[in-house]
Coordinates of C-alpha atoms and ligand atoms in Angstrom, one line a residue:
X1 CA 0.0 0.0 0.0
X2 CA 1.9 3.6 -0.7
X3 CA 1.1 6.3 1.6
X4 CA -1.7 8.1 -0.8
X5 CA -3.9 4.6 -0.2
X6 CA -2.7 4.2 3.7
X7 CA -3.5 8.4 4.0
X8 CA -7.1 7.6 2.1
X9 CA -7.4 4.5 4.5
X10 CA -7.4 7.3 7.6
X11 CA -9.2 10.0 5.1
X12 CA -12.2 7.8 4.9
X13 CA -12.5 7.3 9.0
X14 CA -13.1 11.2 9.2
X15 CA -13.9 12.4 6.0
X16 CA -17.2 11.5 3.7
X17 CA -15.6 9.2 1.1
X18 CA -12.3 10.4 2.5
X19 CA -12.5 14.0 0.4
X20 CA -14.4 17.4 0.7
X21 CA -15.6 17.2 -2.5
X22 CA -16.7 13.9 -4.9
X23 CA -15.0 14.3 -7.5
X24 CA -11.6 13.9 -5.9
X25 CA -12.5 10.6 -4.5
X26 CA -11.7 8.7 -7.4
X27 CA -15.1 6.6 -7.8
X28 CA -15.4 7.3 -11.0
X29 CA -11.7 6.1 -11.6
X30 CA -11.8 3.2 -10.0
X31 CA -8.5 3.9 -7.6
X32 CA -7.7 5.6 -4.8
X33 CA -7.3 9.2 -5.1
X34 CA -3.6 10.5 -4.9
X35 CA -3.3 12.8 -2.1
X36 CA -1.4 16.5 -3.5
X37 CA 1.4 17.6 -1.3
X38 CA 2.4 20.9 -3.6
X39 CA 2.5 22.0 -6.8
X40 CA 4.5 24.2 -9.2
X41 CA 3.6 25.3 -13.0
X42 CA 2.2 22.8 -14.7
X43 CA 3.3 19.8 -12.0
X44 CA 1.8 17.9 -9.0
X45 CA 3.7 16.2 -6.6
X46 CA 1.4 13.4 -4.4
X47 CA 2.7 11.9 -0.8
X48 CA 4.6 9.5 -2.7
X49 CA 6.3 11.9 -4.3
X50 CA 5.5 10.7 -7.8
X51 CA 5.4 14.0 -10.1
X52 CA 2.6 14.7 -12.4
X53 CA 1.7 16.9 -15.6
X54 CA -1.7 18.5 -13.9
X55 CA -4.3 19.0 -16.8
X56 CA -7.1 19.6 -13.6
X57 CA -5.8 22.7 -12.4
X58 CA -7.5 22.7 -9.1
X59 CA -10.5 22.7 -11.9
X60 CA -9.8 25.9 -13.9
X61 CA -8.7 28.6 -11.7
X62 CA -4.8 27.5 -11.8
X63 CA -5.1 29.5 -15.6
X64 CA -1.4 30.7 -14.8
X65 CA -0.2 27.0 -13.5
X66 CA 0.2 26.9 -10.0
X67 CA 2.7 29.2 -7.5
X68 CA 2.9 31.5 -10.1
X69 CA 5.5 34.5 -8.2
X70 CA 3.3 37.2 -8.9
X71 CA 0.1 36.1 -7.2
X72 CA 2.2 34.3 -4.5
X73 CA 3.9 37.4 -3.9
X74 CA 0.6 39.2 -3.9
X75 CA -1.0 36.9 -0.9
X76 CA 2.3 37.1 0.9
X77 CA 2.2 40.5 1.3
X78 CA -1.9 40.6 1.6
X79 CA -1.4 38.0 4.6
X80 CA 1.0 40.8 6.5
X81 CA -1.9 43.2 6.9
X82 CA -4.3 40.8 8.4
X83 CA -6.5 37.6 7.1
X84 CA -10.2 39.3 7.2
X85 CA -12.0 42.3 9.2
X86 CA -15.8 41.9 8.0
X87 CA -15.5 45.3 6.5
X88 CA -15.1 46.9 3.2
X89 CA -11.4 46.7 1.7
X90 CA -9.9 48.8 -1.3
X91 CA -8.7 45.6 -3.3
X92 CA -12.7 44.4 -3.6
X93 CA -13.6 48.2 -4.9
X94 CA -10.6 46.9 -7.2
X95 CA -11.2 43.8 -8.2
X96 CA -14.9 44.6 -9.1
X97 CA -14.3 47.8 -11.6
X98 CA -11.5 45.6 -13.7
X99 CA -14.6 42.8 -14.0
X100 CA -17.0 46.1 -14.8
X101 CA -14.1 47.2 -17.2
X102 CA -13.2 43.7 -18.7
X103 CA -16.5 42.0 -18.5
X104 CA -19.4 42.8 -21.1
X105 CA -22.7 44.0 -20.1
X106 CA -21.4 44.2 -16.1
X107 CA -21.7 47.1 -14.4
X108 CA -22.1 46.1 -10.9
X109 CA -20.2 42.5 -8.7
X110 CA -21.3 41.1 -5.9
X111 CA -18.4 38.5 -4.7
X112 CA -19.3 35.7 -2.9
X113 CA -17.1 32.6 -1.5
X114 CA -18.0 29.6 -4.6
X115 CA -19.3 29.2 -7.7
X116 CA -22.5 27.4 -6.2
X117 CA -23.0 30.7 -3.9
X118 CA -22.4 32.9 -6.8
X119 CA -25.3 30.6 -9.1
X120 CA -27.5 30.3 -6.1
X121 CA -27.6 33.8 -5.4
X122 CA -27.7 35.0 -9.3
X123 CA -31.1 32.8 -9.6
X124 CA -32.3 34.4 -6.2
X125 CA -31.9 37.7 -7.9
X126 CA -33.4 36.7 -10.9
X127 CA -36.8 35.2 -9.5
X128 CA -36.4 38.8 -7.3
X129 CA -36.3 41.2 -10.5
X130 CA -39.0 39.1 -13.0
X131 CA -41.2 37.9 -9.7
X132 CA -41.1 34.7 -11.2
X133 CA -40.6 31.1 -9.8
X134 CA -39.3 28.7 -12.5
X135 CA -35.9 28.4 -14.1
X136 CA -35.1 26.0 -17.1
X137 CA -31.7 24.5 -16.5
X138 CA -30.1 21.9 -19.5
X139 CA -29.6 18.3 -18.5
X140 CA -26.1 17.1 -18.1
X141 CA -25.0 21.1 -16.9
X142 CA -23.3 21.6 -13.3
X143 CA -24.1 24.9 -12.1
X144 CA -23.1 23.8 -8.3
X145 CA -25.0 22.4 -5.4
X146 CA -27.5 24.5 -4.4
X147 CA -30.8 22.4 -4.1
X148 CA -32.5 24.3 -6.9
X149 CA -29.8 23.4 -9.2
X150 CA -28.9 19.7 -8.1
X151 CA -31.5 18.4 -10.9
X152 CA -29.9 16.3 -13.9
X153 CA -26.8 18.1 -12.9
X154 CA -23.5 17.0 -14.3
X155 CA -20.0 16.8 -13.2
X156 CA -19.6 14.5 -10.3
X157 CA -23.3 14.2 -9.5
X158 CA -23.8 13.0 -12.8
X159 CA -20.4 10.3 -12.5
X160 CA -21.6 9.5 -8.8
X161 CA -25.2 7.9 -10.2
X162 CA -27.3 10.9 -8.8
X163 CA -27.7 13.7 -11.2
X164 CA -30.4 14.4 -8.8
X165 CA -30.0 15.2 -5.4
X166 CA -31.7 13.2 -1.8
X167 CA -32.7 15.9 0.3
X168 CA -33.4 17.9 -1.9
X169 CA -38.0 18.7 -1.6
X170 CA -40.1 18.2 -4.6
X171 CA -41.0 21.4 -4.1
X172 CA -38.3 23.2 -4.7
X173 CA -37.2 21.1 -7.7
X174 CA -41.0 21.1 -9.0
X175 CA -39.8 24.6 -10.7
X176 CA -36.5 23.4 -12.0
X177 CA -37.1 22.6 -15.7
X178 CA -34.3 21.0 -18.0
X179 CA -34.1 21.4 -21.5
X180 CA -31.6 19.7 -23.9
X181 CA -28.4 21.5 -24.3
X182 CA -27.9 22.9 -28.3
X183 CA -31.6 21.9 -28.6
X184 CA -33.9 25.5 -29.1
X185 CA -36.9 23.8 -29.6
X186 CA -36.9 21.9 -25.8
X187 CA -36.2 25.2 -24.3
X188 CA -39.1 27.0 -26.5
X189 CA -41.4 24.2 -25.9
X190 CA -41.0 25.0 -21.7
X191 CA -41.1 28.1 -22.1
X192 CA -44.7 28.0 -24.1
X193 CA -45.7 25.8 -21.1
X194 CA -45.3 28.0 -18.7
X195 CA -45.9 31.5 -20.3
X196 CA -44.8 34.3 -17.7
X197 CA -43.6 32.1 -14.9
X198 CA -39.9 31.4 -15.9
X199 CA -37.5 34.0 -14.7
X200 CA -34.4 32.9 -16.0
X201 CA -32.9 30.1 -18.3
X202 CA -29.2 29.7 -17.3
X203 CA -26.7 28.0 -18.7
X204 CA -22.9 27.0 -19.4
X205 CA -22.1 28.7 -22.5
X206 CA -19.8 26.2 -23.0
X207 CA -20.9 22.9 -21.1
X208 CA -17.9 21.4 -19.6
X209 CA -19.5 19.4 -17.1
X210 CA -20.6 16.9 -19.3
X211 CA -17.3 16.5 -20.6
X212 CA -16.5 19.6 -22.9
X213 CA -19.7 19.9 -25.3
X214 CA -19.1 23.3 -27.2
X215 CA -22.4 25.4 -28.2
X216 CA -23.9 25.1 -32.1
X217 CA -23.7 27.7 -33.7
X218 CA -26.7 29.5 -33.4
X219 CA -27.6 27.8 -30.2
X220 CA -26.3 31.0 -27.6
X221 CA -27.7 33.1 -30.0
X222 CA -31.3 31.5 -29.9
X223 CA -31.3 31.4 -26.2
X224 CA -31.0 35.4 -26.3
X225 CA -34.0 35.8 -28.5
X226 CA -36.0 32.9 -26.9
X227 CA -35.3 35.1 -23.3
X228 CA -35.7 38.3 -25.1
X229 CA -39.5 37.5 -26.5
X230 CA -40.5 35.0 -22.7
X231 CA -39.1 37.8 -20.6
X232 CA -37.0 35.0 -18.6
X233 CA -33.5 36.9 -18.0
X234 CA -30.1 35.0 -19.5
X235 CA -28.4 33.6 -17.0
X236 CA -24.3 32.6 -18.1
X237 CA -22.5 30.3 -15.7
X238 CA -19.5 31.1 -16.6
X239 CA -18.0 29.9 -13.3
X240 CA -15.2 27.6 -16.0
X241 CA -16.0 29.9 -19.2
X242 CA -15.2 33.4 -17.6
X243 CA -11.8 34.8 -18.2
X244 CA -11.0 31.1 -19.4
X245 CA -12.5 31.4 -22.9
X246 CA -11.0 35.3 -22.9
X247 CA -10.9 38.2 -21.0
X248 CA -14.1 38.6 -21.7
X249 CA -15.3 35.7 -21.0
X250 CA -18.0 33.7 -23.5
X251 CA -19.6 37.1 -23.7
X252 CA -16.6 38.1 -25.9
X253 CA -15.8 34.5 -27.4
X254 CA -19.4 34.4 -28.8
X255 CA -20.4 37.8 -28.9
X256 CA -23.7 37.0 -27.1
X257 CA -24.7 39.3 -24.2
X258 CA -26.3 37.4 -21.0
X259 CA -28.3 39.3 -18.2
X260 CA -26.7 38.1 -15.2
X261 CA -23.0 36.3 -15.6
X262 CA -21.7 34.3 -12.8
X263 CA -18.2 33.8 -12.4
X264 CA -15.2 31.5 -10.0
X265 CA -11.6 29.6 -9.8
X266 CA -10.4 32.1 -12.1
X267 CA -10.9 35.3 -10.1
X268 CA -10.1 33.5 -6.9
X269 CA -6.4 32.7 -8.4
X270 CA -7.1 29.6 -6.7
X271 CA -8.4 31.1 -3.3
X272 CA -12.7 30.3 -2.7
X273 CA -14.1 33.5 -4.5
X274 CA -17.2 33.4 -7.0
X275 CA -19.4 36.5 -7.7
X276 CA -22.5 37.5 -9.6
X277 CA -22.8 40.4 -11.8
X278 CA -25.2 42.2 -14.3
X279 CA -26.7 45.3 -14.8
X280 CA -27.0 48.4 -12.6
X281 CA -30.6 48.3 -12.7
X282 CA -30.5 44.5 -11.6
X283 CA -27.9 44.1 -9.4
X284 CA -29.1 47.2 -7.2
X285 CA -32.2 45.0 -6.5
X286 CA -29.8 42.9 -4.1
X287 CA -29.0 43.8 -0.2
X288 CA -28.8 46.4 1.0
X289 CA -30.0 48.1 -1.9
X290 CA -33.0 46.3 -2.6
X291 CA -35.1 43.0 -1.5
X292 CA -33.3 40.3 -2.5
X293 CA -31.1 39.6 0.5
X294 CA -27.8 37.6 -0.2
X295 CA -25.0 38.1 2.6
X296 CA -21.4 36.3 3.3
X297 CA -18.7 36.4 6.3
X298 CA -16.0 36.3 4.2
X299 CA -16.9 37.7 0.9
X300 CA -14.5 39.9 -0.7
X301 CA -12.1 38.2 1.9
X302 CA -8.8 40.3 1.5
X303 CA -6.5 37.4 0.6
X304 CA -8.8 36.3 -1.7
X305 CA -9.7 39.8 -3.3
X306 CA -5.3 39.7 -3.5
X307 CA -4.9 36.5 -5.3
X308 CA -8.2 37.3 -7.7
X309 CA -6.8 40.8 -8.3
X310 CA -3.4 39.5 -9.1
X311 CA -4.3 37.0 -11.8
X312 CA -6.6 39.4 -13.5
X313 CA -4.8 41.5 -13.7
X314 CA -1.9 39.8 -14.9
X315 CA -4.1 38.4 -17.7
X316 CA -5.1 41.7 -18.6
X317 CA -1.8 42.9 -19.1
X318 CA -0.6 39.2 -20.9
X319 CA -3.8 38.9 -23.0
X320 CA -1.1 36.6 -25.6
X321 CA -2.0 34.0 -22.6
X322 CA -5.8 33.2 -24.0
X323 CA -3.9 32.5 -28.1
X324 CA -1.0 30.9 -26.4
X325 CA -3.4 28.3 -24.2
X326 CA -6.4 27.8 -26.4
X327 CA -3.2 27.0 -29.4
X328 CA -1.7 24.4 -26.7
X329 CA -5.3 22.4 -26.4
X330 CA -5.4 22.9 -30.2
X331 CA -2.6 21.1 -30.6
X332 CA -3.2 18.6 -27.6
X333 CA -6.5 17.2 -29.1
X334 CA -4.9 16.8 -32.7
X335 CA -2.2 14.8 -31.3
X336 CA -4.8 12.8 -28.9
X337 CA -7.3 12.3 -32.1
X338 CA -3.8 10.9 -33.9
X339 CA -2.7 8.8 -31.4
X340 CA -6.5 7.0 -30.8
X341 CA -6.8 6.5 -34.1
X342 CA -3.0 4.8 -34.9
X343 CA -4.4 2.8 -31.9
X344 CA -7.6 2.2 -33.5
X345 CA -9.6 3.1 -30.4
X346 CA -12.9 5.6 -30.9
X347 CA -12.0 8.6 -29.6
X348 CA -14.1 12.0 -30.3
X349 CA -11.8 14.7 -29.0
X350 CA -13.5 18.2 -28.4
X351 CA -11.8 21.3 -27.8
X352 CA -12.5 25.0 -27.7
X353 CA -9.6 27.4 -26.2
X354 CA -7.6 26.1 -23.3
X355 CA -10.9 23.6 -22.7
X356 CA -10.6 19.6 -24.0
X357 CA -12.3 16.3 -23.5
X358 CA -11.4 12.8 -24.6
X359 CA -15.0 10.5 -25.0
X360 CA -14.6 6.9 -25.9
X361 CA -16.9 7.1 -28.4
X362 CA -17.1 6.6 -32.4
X363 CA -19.4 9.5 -32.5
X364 CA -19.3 13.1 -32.6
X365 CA -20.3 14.2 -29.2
X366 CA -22.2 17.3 -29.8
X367 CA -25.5 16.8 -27.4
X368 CA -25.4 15.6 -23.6
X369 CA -26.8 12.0 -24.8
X370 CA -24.0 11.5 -26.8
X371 CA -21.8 12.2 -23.9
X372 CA -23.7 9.9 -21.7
X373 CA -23.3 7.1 -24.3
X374 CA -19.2 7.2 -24.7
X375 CA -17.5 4.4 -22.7
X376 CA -17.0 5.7 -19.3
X377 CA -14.9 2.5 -18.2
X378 CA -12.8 2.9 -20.8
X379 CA -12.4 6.6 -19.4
X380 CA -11.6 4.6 -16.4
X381 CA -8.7 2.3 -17.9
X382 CA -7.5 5.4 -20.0
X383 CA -7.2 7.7 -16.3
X384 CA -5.3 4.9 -14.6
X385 CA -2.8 4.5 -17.8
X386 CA -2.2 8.3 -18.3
X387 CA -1.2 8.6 -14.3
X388 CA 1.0 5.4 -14.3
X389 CA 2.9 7.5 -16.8
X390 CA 2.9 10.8 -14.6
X391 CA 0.2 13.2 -16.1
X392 CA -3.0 13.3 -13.9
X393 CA -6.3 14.3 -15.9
X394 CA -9.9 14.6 -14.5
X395 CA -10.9 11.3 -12.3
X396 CA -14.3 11.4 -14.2
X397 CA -15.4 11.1 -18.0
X398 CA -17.8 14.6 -17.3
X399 CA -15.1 17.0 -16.6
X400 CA -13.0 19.0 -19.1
X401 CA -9.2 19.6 -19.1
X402 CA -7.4 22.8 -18.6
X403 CA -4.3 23.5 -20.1
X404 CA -2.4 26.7 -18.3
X405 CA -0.2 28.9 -19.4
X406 CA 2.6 26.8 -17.6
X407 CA 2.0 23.8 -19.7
X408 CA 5.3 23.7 -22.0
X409 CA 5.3 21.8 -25.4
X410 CA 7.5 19.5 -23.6
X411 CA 4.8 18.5 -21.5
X412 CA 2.5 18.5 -23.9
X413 CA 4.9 16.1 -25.9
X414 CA 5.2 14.1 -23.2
X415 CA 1.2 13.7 -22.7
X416 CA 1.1 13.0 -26.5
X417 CA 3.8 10.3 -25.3
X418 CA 1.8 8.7 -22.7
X419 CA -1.5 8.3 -24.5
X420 CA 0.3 6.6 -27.5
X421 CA 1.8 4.1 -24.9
X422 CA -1.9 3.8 -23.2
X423 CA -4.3 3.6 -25.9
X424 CA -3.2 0.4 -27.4
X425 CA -4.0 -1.4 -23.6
X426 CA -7.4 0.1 -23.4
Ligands
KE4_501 P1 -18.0 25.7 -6.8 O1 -19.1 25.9 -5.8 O2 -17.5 24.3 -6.8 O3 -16.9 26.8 -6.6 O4 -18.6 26.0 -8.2 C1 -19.7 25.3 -8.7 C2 -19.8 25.4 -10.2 C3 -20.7 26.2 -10.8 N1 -20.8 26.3 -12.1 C4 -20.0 25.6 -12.9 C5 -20.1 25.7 -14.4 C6 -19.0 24.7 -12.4 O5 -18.2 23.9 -13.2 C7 -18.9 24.6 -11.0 C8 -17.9 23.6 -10.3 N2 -17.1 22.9 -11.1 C9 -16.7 21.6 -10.6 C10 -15.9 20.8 -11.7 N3 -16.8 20.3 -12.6 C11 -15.9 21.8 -9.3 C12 -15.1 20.6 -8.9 C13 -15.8 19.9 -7.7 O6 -17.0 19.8 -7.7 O7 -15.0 19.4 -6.8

C-alpha cells in the first residue's frame, strides 16, 4: 500500500468518502485518489512523491499554472496586513471595476465565496427582478450544489449515479425545468408551457461538465431571443468559461450578451471567490439596496480579493496567454485524435480554447446524450494508464481539461507520449 492509499485509509474514518468534495474521490476512476502535497507550473507532486503533468488545475482557476511568483507574492504581502475584518477593503472596490471594465454588459459585482453561492444567489436575484418562480436548467449542466440546481446536474453528480440530489423537496425542484443543451426547440417548448412564470434560463455557454460539449452555432444566440420574446432573463454560468475562454469571458468568445454572468476559480487565483454580476438596474435589486437579500462572512475576503486581483490583472496585461493556451489544447486534441486512431480506439476529442475532452466514443459528441453514451470505463482504464505515466487528468469522463499557461510543449509532448503508450491497452 503507498502512503496516498494508507492516508485515504485514515481520510475515509473522518472524512465523507475520505475527500471534501466527490470528485476527488476517485469513484469514477476506479482507484484511490492520490493525495497533493504541492505544486509548481504545470506539475503535481502526491505523498509518494510521484510528479505529475496537472491538466485539472484545481478545476480551472490555476489558468497561470500553479505558485505562479506574482500572485504568490501578492497573498504574501496581503497576509501581512491581516487575514479578514468583516468590513469593506480597497482591493474588492478593485477587483470589481477591472470585471466592470473587462466583463461585457457588467456594471455592478457582488463577490461571494464559490461558484454554487455565486449561481444560487444569481437565480435568487433573478426570481427577485422578474417575480417569477421557475428556471429552465439543460440536463447534463453543473451549475453547483445549491438544491435548486442539483437536478440532472452533471459533473460529479452526474459520475456519482445521482444527477439528482436526496434531500433535496419536490418542491423546490417542482420549478426546475431541464431542457436539452444545443436543442432551441426543448427550451421553446417550456417556455410556451409556462408562459410568464420562468424567470431565467441559465446555462454554461460552453458545457464542460458533461465532458466539454461546445455550443452550435446558433444555439447561444437563440437562447438570447427565446429570453428576449419570454421575458425569462439569460443567465451565463461562466464559473469555468469566464476569463478562461478570454478576457471577456463567452460574452466576448461568442459575442452574445447574457443578463446576469456568474463567475469562479479564475478570479479566486485559486483562493474560494465566485461573484454574480449584471446590470445596474439588476444588481441594485440585491442587499442592501433592494429585496433580494444575499449576505457572506467572508466575501471579498482580503486574501482572496489579493490572489483574484493579481491574476486578473496579470491576464489583462498578458492577453497573448488566452492565443497561447487555447493553441496548446489545439494542438493537444490533434495529437490525442492521432494517437486513438493509430491505436484504432474511438475517440471524439472536443476542444474550444484552453478547454478539451477525450469520450470513448465513435461518435461526434455534440449533445449531452452522446456524452452519456461514450464508454465511461474505458475513461476509467484510459485515467489509470495516463497517471502510471505521470500526467493526472480529470478522475471522471464529465469533466474538461485545462491546459495553463505553464504547460510547455515539452509536456504536452510528453502527454502525446503517454497516450500513444496507453491507448493500445485500453
Ligand atoms: P464551486 O461551488 O465548486 O466553486 O462552483 C460550482 C460550479 C458552478 N458552475 C460551474 C459551471 C461549475 O463547473 C462549478 C464547479 N465545477 C466543478 C468541476 N466540474 C468543481 C469541482 C468539484 O465539484 O470538486
Amino acid at each position: 500500500m503507498d502512503r496516498c492509499e494508507q492516508l485515504y485509509e485514515q481520510a475515509v474514518e473522518v472524512l465523507p468518502g475520505g475527500v471534501n468534495s466527490p470528485v476527488r474521490a476517485y469513484r469514477a476512476v476506479g482507484m484511490a485518489p492520490r493525495f497533493i502535497t504541492r505544486a509548481d507550473g504545470p506539475w503535481l507532486w502526491d505523498e509518494d512523491g510521484k510528479r505529475y503533468i496537472d491538466y485539472v488545475c484545481s478545476w480551472g482557476p490555476m489558468i497561470l499554472g500553479h505558485n505562479h511568483p506574482v500572485i504568490r507574492e501578492a497573498v504574501e504581502r496581503a497576509v501581512k496586513d491581516g487575514l479578514s475584518f468583516g468590513a469593506p477593503t480597497r482591493r474588492e472596490v478593485e477587483i470589481a471595476r477591472l470585471m466592470v471594465e473587462l466583463v461585457p454588459g457588467v456594471e455592478m459585482v457582488r463577490m461571494v465565496n464559490s461558484g454554487t453561492e455565486a449561481v444560487m444567489s444569481a437565480v435568487r436575484l433573478a426570481r427577485g427582478a422578474t417575480g417569477r418562480d421557475k428556471i429552465i436548467k439543460f440536463e447534463g449542466c453543473y451549475h453547483g450544489h445549491s438544491d435548486c440546481l442539483l437536478v440532472n446536474a452533471g459533473s460529479s453528480a452526474l459520475a456519482g449515479g445521482h444527477p439528482s440530489s436526496a434531500g433535496v423537496p419536490e418542491d423546490i425542484v417542482k420549478h426546475t425545468l431541464t431542457a436539452q443543451f444545443n436543442d432551441l426547440s426543448s427550451v421553446e417548448a417550456l417556455l410556451d408551457a409556462w408562459p410568464g412564470q420562468v424567470a431565467c434560463v441559465i446555462v454554461e455557454p460552453v458545457a464542460a461538465n458533461m465532458g466539454v460539449v461546445n455550443p452550435d452555432p446558433g444555439f447561444l444566440e437563440g437562447l438570447r431571443t427565446l429570453c428576449d420574446k419570454s421575458g425569462a432573463l439569460l443567465l451565463f454560468d461562466e464559473v469555468i468559461t469566464g476569463f478562461r475562454l478570454a478576457l471577456g469571458g463567452a460574452q466576448e468568445y461568442f459575442g452574445v450578451r447574457a443578463d446576469l454572468v456568474t463567475f469562479g476559480k479564475i478570479i479566486g487565483g485559486g483562493m474560494p471567490v465566485g461573484a454574480y454580476c449584471g446590470s445596474r438596474a439588476l444588481m441594485e435589486q440585491v442587499a442592501p439596496c433592494g429585496p433580494v437579500y444575499q449576505a457572506g462572512t467572508l466575501s471579498g475576503n482580503p486574501v482572496a480579493m489579493a490572489a483574484g486581483l493579481a491574476q486578473l490583472t496579470y491576464l489583462k496585461e498578458h492577453p497573448e496567454v488566452y492565443e497561447d493556451i487555447a493553441a496548446k489544447a489545439a494542438w493537444l486534441a490533434a495529437g490525442l485524435r492521432k494517437a486513438a486512431e493509430e491505436a484504432g480506439v474511438p475517440v471524439a476529442v472536443n476542444q474550444i480554447g484552453s478547454l478539451l475532452s477525450p469520450f470513448f466514443t465513435p461518435t461526434a459528441v455534440t449533445a449531452f446524450v452522446d456524452a452519456k453514451g461514450s464508454d465511461v470505463g474505458r475513461y476509467a482504464r484510459y485515467f489509470q494508464g495516463m497517471l502510471a505515466h505521470g500526467v493526472a487528468l480529470a478522475p471522471a469522463q464529465f469533466e474538461a481539461m485545462f491546459v495553463s499557461a505553464a504547460h510547455t510543449r515539452a509536456e504536452l509532448e510528453a502527454t502525446l507520449a503517454a497516450a500513444r503508450a496507453v491507448f493500445p491497452t485500453l
